[in-house]
Each structure stands twice: as structure tokens, then as C-alpha cells.
Amino acid sequence: MRARRLALALTAVAALTLGACSGGDDGAGSGGSDGATAGGGSGEKIRIGIKFDQPGLGYQDGSEYTGFDVDVATYVAGKLGYEPDQIEWVQAPSAQRETMLQNGQVDMIFATYSITDKRKEVVAFAGPYFVAGQDLLVAADDDSISGPEDLEGKNLCSVTGSTSAQRIKDEYAAGTNLLEQPGYGECVTALVAGTVDAVTTDDIILAGLASLPANEGKVKVVGNPFSEEKYGVGLPKDNDVCADVNSAIEAMIEDGSWQKALDDNVGASGYEPNDSLNPPTVEACA
């Protein structure tokens, strides 16, 4: 009888010891992947949502994932205890991001995800890790366009379903002629061909497109943003990792890794972010 009790006690002690080494309660949010926790752990994975089709930000090429969002996510995951091979990259289309967090399909999202009050009703945000603004992409030798007001009577391209081009027509230049394309790649092709005079969306997205080898030296970002978009890290509403993510973003900014990631991914375009907003000031978790 005493031997049986001793065996049970030893089993309980072993279980407690293993629990103490597994990262405790520093979880990566509710509905995480295979028990993903801040602090990582042997064999654990963290699922991170990114865009797969935004060069310079989140881009998939076979089994390789590149871009500023990818680099920031990798750095943050590292601070949470995850090695790069423990990251599972998941495509996060804009319209599905809230649902993916609510359903536990991902632990966090880095996907040009603007922080808004409406979104904060259903998900949480860490960050911001970048502040973007709507801007214009024009031909490299075009000095006639310095802002949206200069598009009167000119041709402007944006993607189907986007409100950014219509905003210019409604608020800045009513005589702008709008051309919609399925993707921004097609818009840039039209710009290089001279079919349109400008392309519009967030400045860093434009910079990523301009940094592609095929576009280098042919196009440029005007550099006069006329909106403010705070890119945050999307998290489940009920999470206990927001403060750790914020600390990681601050560390990335302080040690120079943030600037290096920006330069590596969009520097070839000549783009320089608004230095009054970037690097951003990380906000307190709400």
C-alpha cells in the first residue's frame, strides 16, 4: 500500500515539474494552435496570419515567406520563445481576419491590419508596429503629381472593391478617371505602360510594389500621405499575450531590427515613412 502511494506521489511531482517547464499561463491567446504559449516549447507551433500576395510586406514564394510583416512577426515570435521553424504561416485575407481570430484559426495576425474602434469590438490589438498612410505611386520621372489634388482629369488605378480611389474622387479631385484592376500588380503594369497616371493605396504597400526588381527605377512613391493607418497585431479578444507582444515590438525598434527590416524590404523603392509617426509609439493594451 505504501509503495503504491509513493508511486502516485512521484507521478504527481513529475507532472507539476513538467507543467512548470512548459511556459505556464503566458498563452498566445484563446483558441491557439496546439497549446501555443508565450515562451514556446518543444514541438509547439504558433500560427501567424499574414498576406501572401503583398510584395515587401507579406509574400509567399513556394515555401518561402518574405516581407516587413513577416520579419516583424518572426521577431515577435522569437521574443515569445518560438524558433522560426515553429511558426506556421497562414494566409489571412482582409475580409476573414476577425473570423480567423475568433475561431482560433490563428494565434495572431500581422497583415497590414489597421487598428479601428469597430474591429476592437470583436478582436484585440497590440502595437501599432507601423503607421501607414494613403499615398500615390507614379512614374519615376513624373514630377507633376505631388498629391491627390493633382489628379484632376488624370487616370487613377486601384483594385476592385477598394475605397481608396473613390475617396480621392470624392474628396480631392472630382474629375479623376478611375480604373479598377483585380490586383495592385495589374495597376503597376498599367502605370508603367502609361495607361494610368497613378496608383493609390497605403504608402508602404506601394513601396513594396516599387521595390520589386521588375519595377525598380520605373516608379516611385510620392511621399505625401493623406491618411493615417495604424498597423496592429491582431489578437483574440480574450488573450494574455498583448503586453508581451508590445514589449517585443518596442525591443525591435530599440535595437535597430525594425529599421533594418523596413530597409531590407522596401528600401529599394526610395520610400521613407513619415518620421513624425514612425517608428510608432506602441499603445497600451486595452
Coordinates of C-alpha atoms in Angstrom, one line a residue:
M1 CA 0.0 0.0 0.0
R2 CA 2.8 2.4 1.0
A3 CA 4.6 1.6 -2.3
R4 CA 1.5 2.4 -4.3
R5 CA 1.1 5.8 -2.5
L6 CA 4.8 6.6 -3.1
A7 CA 4.4 5.9 -6.9
L8 CA 1.3 8.1 -7.1
A9 CA 3.2 10.9 -5.3
L10 CA 6.2 10.7 -7.6
T11 CA 3.8 10.8 -10.6
A12 CA 2.2 14.0 -9.3
V13 CA 5.6 15.6 -8.7
A14 CA 6.7 14.8 -12.2
A15 CA 3.5 16.3 -13.7
L16 CA 4.0 19.5 -11.8
T17 CA 7.6 19.7 -12.9
L18 CA 6.7 19.3 -16.5
G19 CA 4.0 21.9 -16.2
A20 CA 6.4 24.4 -14.7
C21 CA 8.8 24.0 -17.7
S22 CA 6.1 24.4 -20.4
G23 CA 5.6 28.1 -20.3
G24 CA 2.9 28.4 -17.7
D25 CA 0.0 30.7 -18.4
D26 CA 1.7 33.0 -20.9
G27 CA -0.6 31.9 -23.7
A28 CA -0.7 33.2 -27.2
G29 CA -4.4 33.8 -27.0
S30 CA -7.6 31.8 -26.7
G31 CA -8.1 29.1 -29.3
G32 CA -4.4 28.9 -30.0
S33 CA -2.7 26.3 -32.1
D34 CA -1.7 23.1 -30.2
G35 CA -1.4 24.9 -26.9
A36 CA 0.8 27.7 -28.3
T37 CA 2.2 29.8 -25.4
A38 CA 4.4 32.7 -24.9
G39 CA 7.7 31.0 -24.2
G40 CA 7.3 28.5 -26.9
G41 CA 8.3 25.0 -26.1
S42 CA 9.5 21.8 -27.7
G43 CA 7.3 20.8 -30.6
E44 CA 4.8 23.7 -30.1
K45 CA 3.7 25.8 -33.0
I46 CA 2.4 29.3 -33.3
R47 CA 0.0 30.1 -36.2
I48 CA 0.5 33.6 -37.6
G49 CA -1.7 35.1 -40.2
I50 CA -0.1 37.2 -43.0
K51 CA -0.9 38.3 -46.5
F52 CA 0.5 36.0 -49.2
D53 CA 0.3 38.5 -52.1
Q54 CA 1.8 41.8 -50.9
P55 CA 5.4 42.1 -52.0
G56 CA 7.6 43.8 -49.4
L57 CA 5.1 43.1 -46.6
G58 CA 3.7 39.5 -46.7
Y59 CA 4.6 37.4 -49.7
Q60 CA 4.7 33.7 -50.4
D61 CA 7.0 32.2 -52.9
G62 CA 6.8 28.5 -52.7
S63 CA 7.8 27.6 -49.1
E64 CA 9.5 31.0 -48.6
Y65 CA 7.7 33.9 -46.8
T66 CA 9.1 37.4 -47.0
G67 CA 8.3 41.0 -46.2
F68 CA 8.2 43.5 -43.4
D69 CA 5.2 42.0 -41.7
V70 CA 6.9 38.6 -41.8
D71 CA 10.1 40.0 -40.3
V72 CA 8.2 41.8 -37.5
A73 CA 6.2 38.6 -36.8
T74 CA 9.3 36.5 -36.7
Y75 CA 11.0 38.8 -34.3
V76 CA 8.0 39.0 -32.0
A77 CA 7.5 35.2 -32.1
G78 CA 11.2 34.9 -31.2
K79 CA 10.7 37.1 -28.1
L80 CA 7.8 34.9 -27.2
G81 CA 10.1 31.8 -27.3
Y82 CA 9.4 30.4 -30.8
E83 CA 12.0 29.5 -33.3
P84 CA 11.3 30.3 -37.0
D85 CA 10.6 26.6 -37.7
Q86 CA 7.9 26.7 -35.1
I87 CA 5.9 29.3 -37.0
E88 CA 3.1 28.2 -39.2
W89 CA 2.2 30.9 -41.7
V90 CA -1.4 31.2 -42.5
Q91 CA -3.0 33.2 -45.3
A92 CA -5.2 35.9 -43.8
P93 CA -7.4 37.7 -46.4
S94 CA -8.6 41.1 -45.3
A95 CA -12.3 40.1 -45.1
Q96 CA -11.6 37.0 -42.9
R97 CA -9.2 38.3 -40.3
E98 CA -11.7 38.8 -37.5
T99 CA -13.3 35.4 -38.1
M100 CA -9.9 33.7 -38.1
L101 CA -9.0 35.2 -34.7
Q102 CA -12.4 34.4 -33.2
N103 CA -12.4 30.8 -34.4
G104 CA -8.9 30.1 -33.3
Q105 CA -7.5 29.5 -36.8
V106 CA -4.6 31.7 -35.9
D107 CA -2.9 33.0 -32.8
M108 CA -2.1 36.4 -34.1
I109 CA -2.2 38.4 -37.3
F110 CA 0.4 40.7 -39.0
A111 CA -1.3 41.6 -42.3
T112 CA -1.5 45.4 -42.8
Y113 CA -4.3 45.2 -40.2
S114 CA -5.4 48.7 -39.3
I115 CA -6.5 49.3 -35.7
T116 CA -10.0 50.7 -35.7
D117 CA -12.7 51.1 -33.0
K118 CA -15.1 48.8 -34.9
R119 CA -12.6 46.0 -35.1
K120 CA -11.7 46.4 -31.5
E121 CA -15.3 45.4 -30.6
V122 CA -14.5 41.8 -31.6
V123 CA -10.7 41.4 -31.6
A124 CA -7.8 42.9 -29.7
F125 CA -4.7 44.6 -31.0
A126 CA -1.1 45.0 -29.9
G127 CA 1.1 47.7 -31.4
P128 CA 1.0 49.6 -33.7
Y129 CA 4.2 48.4 -35.3
F130 CA 3.9 50.7 -38.2
V131 CA 1.8 53.8 -39.2
A132 CA 1.0 53.9 -42.9
G133 CA -0.9 56.5 -44.9
Q134 CA -2.7 56.5 -48.2
D135 CA -0.4 57.8 -50.9
L136 CA 0.3 57.7 -54.6
L137 CA 2.6 55.7 -56.9
V138 CA 3.6 57.5 -60.1
A139 CA 6.1 57.1 -62.9
A140 CA 9.7 57.7 -61.7
D141 CA 10.1 60.7 -64.0
D142 CA 6.7 62.3 -63.2
D143 CA 7.0 65.5 -61.1
S144 CA 3.6 66.8 -62.0
I145 CA 1.8 64.8 -59.2
S146 CA 2.6 65.6 -55.6
G147 CA -0.8 64.9 -54.0
P148 CA -4.3 63.8 -54.7
E149 CA -5.4 67.3 -55.8
D150 CA -3.1 66.9 -58.8
L151 CA -5.2 64.0 -60.2
E152 CA -7.9 66.2 -61.7
G153 CA -8.5 64.9 -65.2
K154 CA -5.9 62.2 -64.8
N155 CA -6.3 58.4 -64.7
L156 CA -6.0 56.6 -61.4
C157 CA -5.9 52.9 -60.7
S158 CA -6.8 50.9 -57.6
V159 CA -8.1 47.3 -57.0
T160 CA -11.7 46.3 -57.5
G161 CA -13.6 46.8 -54.3
S162 CA -11.1 49.3 -52.7
T163 CA -12.5 52.6 -51.5
S164 CA -9.2 54.5 -51.7
A165 CA -9.5 55.6 -55.3
Q166 CA -13.1 56.7 -54.9
R167 CA -12.1 58.6 -51.8
I168 CA -9.7 60.7 -53.9
K169 CA -12.5 61.4 -56.4
D170 CA -15.0 62.3 -53.7
E171 CA -12.7 64.4 -51.5
Y172 CA -9.8 65.8 -53.7
A173 CA -10.3 65.7 -57.4
A174 CA -13.8 65.0 -58.7
G175 CA -12.6 64.8 -62.3
T176 CA -10.3 61.9 -61.7
N177 CA -10.9 59.0 -64.0
L178 CA -10.9 55.7 -62.1
L179 CA -9.6 52.4 -63.5
E180 CA -10.1 49.2 -61.4
Q181 CA -7.9 46.1 -61.7
P182 CA -8.1 42.7 -59.9
G183 CA -4.8 43.4 -58.1
Y184 CA -2.2 46.1 -57.5
G185 CA 0.3 44.2 -59.7
E186 CA -2.0 44.9 -62.6
C187 CA -2.3 48.6 -61.6
V188 CA 1.5 48.9 -61.6
T189 CA 1.7 47.3 -65.0
A190 CA -0.8 49.9 -66.3
L191 CA 1.2 52.6 -64.7
V192 CA 4.5 51.5 -66.3
A193 CA 2.7 51.2 -69.7
G194 CA 1.3 54.7 -69.4
T195 CA -2.3 53.7 -69.3
V196 CA -2.8 55.4 -65.9
D197 CA -1.1 58.3 -64.2
A198 CA -1.1 57.0 -60.6
V199 CA -1.9 54.1 -58.3
T200 CA -3.2 54.5 -54.8
T201 CA -3.3 52.6 -51.6
D202 CA -1.2 52.6 -48.3
D203 CA 2.2 54.0 -48.8
I204 CA 4.2 51.0 -47.6
I205 CA 2.2 48.7 -49.9
L206 CA 3.1 50.9 -52.8
A207 CA 6.7 50.9 -51.6
G208 CA 6.7 47.1 -51.6
L209 CA 5.5 47.1 -55.2
A210 CA 8.1 49.7 -56.2
S211 CA 10.8 47.6 -54.7
L212 CA 10.2 44.6 -56.9
P213 CA 13.2 44.2 -59.3
A214 CA 10.9 44.5 -62.3
N215 CA 9.7 47.9 -61.1
E216 CA 12.9 49.4 -59.7
G217 CA 13.7 52.8 -61.2
K218 CA 10.4 52.9 -63.1
V219 CA 8.0 54.1 -60.4
K220 CA 8.2 56.0 -57.1
V221 CA 6.0 56.7 -54.1
V222 CA 5.1 60.4 -54.0
G223 CA 5.7 60.5 -50.2
N224 CA 2.8 62.8 -49.3
P225 CA 0.4 60.6 -47.3
F226 CA -3.1 61.9 -46.7
S227 CA -4.5 59.4 -44.1
E228 CA -3.2 57.6 -41.1
E229 CA -3.4 53.8 -40.7
K230 CA -2.0 52.2 -37.6
Y231 CA -1.0 48.6 -38.4
G232 CA -1.6 46.5 -35.3
V233 CA -1.1 42.9 -34.3
G234 CA -4.5 41.2 -34.4
L235 CA -5.1 39.0 -31.3
P236 CA -8.1 37.1 -30.0
K237 CA -10.3 39.4 -27.8
D238 CA -9.6 37.2 -24.7
N239 CA -5.8 36.9 -24.7
D240 CA -3.0 37.2 -22.2
V241 CA -0.1 37.9 -24.5
C242 CA -0.7 41.5 -25.7
A243 CA 1.7 43.1 -23.2
D244 CA 4.4 40.7 -24.3
V245 CA 3.9 41.4 -27.9
N246 CA 4.1 45.2 -27.2
S247 CA 7.3 44.7 -25.4
A248 CA 8.7 42.7 -28.3
I249 CA 7.8 45.5 -30.8
E250 CA 9.5 48.1 -28.5
A251 CA 12.6 46.0 -28.3
M252 CA 12.7 45.6 -32.1
I253 CA 12.5 49.3 -32.5
E254 CA 15.2 50.0 -29.9
D255 CA 17.8 47.5 -31.1
G256 CA 17.6 48.6 -34.8
S257 CA 15.9 45.5 -36.1
W258 CA 12.8 47.4 -37.0
Q259 CA 14.6 49.9 -39.2
K260 CA 16.7 47.1 -40.8
A261 CA 13.5 45.1 -41.7
L262 CA 12.0 48.2 -43.3
D263 CA 15.1 49.0 -45.3
D264 CA 15.6 45.3 -46.4
N265 CA 12.0 45.0 -47.6
V266 CA 11.1 48.4 -49.2
G267 CA 14.3 50.4 -49.2
A268 CA 14.9 49.8 -52.9
S269 CA 11.9 52.0 -53.7
G270 CA 13.5 55.0 -52.1
Y271 CA 10.4 55.3 -49.8
E272 CA 10.8 56.9 -46.4
P273 CA 8.0 56.7 -43.9
N274 CA 6.5 59.7 -42.2
D275 CA 9.2 60.2 -39.5
S276 CA 6.7 62.0 -37.2
L277 CA 4.8 58.8 -36.9
N278 CA 7.5 56.1 -37.4
P279 CA 8.9 54.3 -35.6
P280 CA 5.5 54.3 -34.0
T281 CA 4.6 54.7 -30.3
V282 CA 3.3 51.4 -29.0
E283 CA -0.1 51.9 -27.3
A284 CA -1.2 50.3 -24.1
C285 CA -3.2 47.1 -24.3
A286 CA -6.9 47.9 -23.9

